[in-house]
Coordinates of C-alpha atoms in Angstrom, one line a residue:
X888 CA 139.5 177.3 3.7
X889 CA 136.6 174.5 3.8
X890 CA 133.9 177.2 2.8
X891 CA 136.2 178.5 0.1
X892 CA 136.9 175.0 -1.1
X893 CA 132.6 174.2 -1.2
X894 CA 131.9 177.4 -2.9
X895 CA 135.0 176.5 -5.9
X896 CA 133.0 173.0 -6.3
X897 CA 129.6 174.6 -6.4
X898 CA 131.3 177.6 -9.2
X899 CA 133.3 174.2 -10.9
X900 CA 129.5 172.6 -11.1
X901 CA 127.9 175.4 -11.9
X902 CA 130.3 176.8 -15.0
X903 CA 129.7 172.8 -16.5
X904 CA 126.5 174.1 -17.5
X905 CA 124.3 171.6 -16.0
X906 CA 121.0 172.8 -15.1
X907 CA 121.8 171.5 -11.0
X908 CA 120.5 173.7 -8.8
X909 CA 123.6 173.4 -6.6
X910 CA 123.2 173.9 -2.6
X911 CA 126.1 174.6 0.0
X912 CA 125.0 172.5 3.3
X913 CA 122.5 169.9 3.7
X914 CA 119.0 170.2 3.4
X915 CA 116.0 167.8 4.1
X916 CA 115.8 166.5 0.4
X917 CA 111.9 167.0 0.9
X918 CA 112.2 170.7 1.3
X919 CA 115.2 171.1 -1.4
X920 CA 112.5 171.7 -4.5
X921 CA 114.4 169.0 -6.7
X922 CA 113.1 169.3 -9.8
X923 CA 114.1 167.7 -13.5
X924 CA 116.9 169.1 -13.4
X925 CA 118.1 167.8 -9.8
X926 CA 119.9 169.5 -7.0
X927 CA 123.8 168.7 -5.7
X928 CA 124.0 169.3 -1.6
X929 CA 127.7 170.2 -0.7
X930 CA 128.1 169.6 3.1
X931 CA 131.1 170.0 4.9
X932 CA 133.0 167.3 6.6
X933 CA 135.7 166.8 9.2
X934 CA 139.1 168.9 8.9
X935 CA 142.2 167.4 9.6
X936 CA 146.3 167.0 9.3
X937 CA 147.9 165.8 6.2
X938 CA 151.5 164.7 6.1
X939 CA 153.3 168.0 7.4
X940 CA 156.8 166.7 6.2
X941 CA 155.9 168.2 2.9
X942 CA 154.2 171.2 3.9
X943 CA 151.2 172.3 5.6
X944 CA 149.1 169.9 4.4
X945 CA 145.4 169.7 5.9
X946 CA 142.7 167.0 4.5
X947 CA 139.0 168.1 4.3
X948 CA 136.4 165.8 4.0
X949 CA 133.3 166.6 2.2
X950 CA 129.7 164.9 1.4
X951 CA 128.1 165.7 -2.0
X952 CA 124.8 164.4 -2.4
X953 CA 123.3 164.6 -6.1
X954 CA 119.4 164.5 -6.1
X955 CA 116.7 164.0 -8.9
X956 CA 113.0 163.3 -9.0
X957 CA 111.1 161.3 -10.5
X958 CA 107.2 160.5 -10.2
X959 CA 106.8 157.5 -12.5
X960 CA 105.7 154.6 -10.4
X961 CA 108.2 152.5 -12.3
X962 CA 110.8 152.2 -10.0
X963 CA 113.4 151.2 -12.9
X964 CA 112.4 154.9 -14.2
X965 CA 114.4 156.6 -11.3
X966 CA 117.2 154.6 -11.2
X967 CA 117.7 155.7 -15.0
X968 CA 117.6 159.4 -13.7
X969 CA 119.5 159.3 -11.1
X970 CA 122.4 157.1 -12.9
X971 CA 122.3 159.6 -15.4
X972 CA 123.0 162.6 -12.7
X973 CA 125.8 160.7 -11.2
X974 CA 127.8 160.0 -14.6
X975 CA 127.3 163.7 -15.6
X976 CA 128.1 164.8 -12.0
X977 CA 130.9 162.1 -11.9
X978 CA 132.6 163.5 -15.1
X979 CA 132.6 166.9 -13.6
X980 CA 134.3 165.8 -10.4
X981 CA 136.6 163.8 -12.7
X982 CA 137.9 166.7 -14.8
X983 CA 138.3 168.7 -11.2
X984 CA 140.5 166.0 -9.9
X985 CA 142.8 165.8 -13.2
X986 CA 142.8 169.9 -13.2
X987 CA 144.4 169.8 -10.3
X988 CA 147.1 167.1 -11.1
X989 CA 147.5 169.0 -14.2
X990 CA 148.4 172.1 -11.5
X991 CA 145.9 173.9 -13.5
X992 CA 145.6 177.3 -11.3
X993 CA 142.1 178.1 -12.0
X994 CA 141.2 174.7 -11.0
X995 CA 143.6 173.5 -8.0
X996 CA 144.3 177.3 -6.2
X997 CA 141.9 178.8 -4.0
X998 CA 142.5 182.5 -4.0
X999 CA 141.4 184.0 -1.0
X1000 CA 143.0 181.1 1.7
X1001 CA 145.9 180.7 -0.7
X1002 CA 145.8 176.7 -0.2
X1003 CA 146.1 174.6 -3.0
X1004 CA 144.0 171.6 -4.3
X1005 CA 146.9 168.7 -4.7
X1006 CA 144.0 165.9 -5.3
X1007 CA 140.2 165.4 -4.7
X1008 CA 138.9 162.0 -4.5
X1009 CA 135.8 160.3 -4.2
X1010 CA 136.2 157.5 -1.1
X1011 CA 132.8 155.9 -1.3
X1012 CA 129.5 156.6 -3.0
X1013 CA 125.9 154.8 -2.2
X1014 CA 122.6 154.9 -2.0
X1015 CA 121.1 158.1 -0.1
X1016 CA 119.4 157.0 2.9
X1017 CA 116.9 160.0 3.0
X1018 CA 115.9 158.8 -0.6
X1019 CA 112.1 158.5 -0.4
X1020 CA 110.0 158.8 -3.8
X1021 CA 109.4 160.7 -5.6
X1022 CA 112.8 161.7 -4.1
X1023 CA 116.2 159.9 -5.1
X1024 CA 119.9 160.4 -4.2
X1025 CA 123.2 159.5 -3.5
X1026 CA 125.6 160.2 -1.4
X1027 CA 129.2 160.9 -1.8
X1028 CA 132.6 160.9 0.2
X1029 CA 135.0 163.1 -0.9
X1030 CA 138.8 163.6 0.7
X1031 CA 140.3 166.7 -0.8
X1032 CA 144.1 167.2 0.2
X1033 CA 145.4 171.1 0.4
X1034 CA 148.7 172.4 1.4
X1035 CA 148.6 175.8 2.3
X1036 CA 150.8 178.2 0.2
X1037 CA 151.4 180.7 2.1
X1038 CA 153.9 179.2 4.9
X1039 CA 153.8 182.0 7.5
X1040 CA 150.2 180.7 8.9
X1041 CA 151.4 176.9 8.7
X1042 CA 148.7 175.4 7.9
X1043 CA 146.3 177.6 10.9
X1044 CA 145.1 175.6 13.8
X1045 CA 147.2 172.5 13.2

């Protein structure tokens, strides 16, 4: 389920027609090529229970780190790019979350696991601490909740 849920946000990212070069795991950002048009790192997290008196519920953490470069000395010049990387990777992550609340299928189901998307939400976002210039990021937090649709398995491991 967790590499099926990575591989919908990198399609989701992707289909927004950003230029991101868009990468599932993490990656020394020195050996990631970022270029102008910046990279997005989608790393897994921890797995873990949701509220079962629903349904099979299982949380899945996941880090998303949104990169750019820039070589102008002007340090001011940087921050620009990489605040504009985080708004336009910021509405994409926003439209996700409302997708799914919308139970949108495309958006919220994945279709090979069969567990469904029931939010996606960003619990903190700072300052990458592998940023070194050229090289600038930040790092995300994201808790996505599932329930698994298909009852039989309930919910795998858990």
């Amino acid at each position: 389920m967790w590499l099926e849920l990575m591989q919908h946000i990198k399609h989701v990212i992707d289909s927004h027609g950003t230029g991101f070069n868009v990468i599932l795991g993490a990656m020394r950002p020195q050996a990631a090529n970022i270029d102008a048009n910046g990279v997005i790192m989608v790393i897994r997290g921890e797995t873990t229970p949701g509220d079962n008196t629903i349904q099979s519920e299982l949380q899945q953490e996941l880090y998303i780190e949104v990169w750019g470069r820039n070589d102008d000395p002007d340090m001011n010049v940087g921050y620009e790019v990489i605040a504009k990387f985080e708004d336009t990777f910021e509405a994409i992550m926003n439209n996700l979350r409302n997708s799914c609340g919308r139970l949108v299928p495309e958006a919220c189901i994945l279709q090979d696991s069969g567990y469904q998307i029931i939010d996606i939400k960003c619990t903190s976002k700072v300052g990458d601490h592998d940023s070194v210039r050229p090289l600038i990021g930040t790092q995300y937090r994201f808790v996505a909740r599932l329930i698994n649709l298909n009852e039989e398995t309930n919910g795998g491991i858990y």
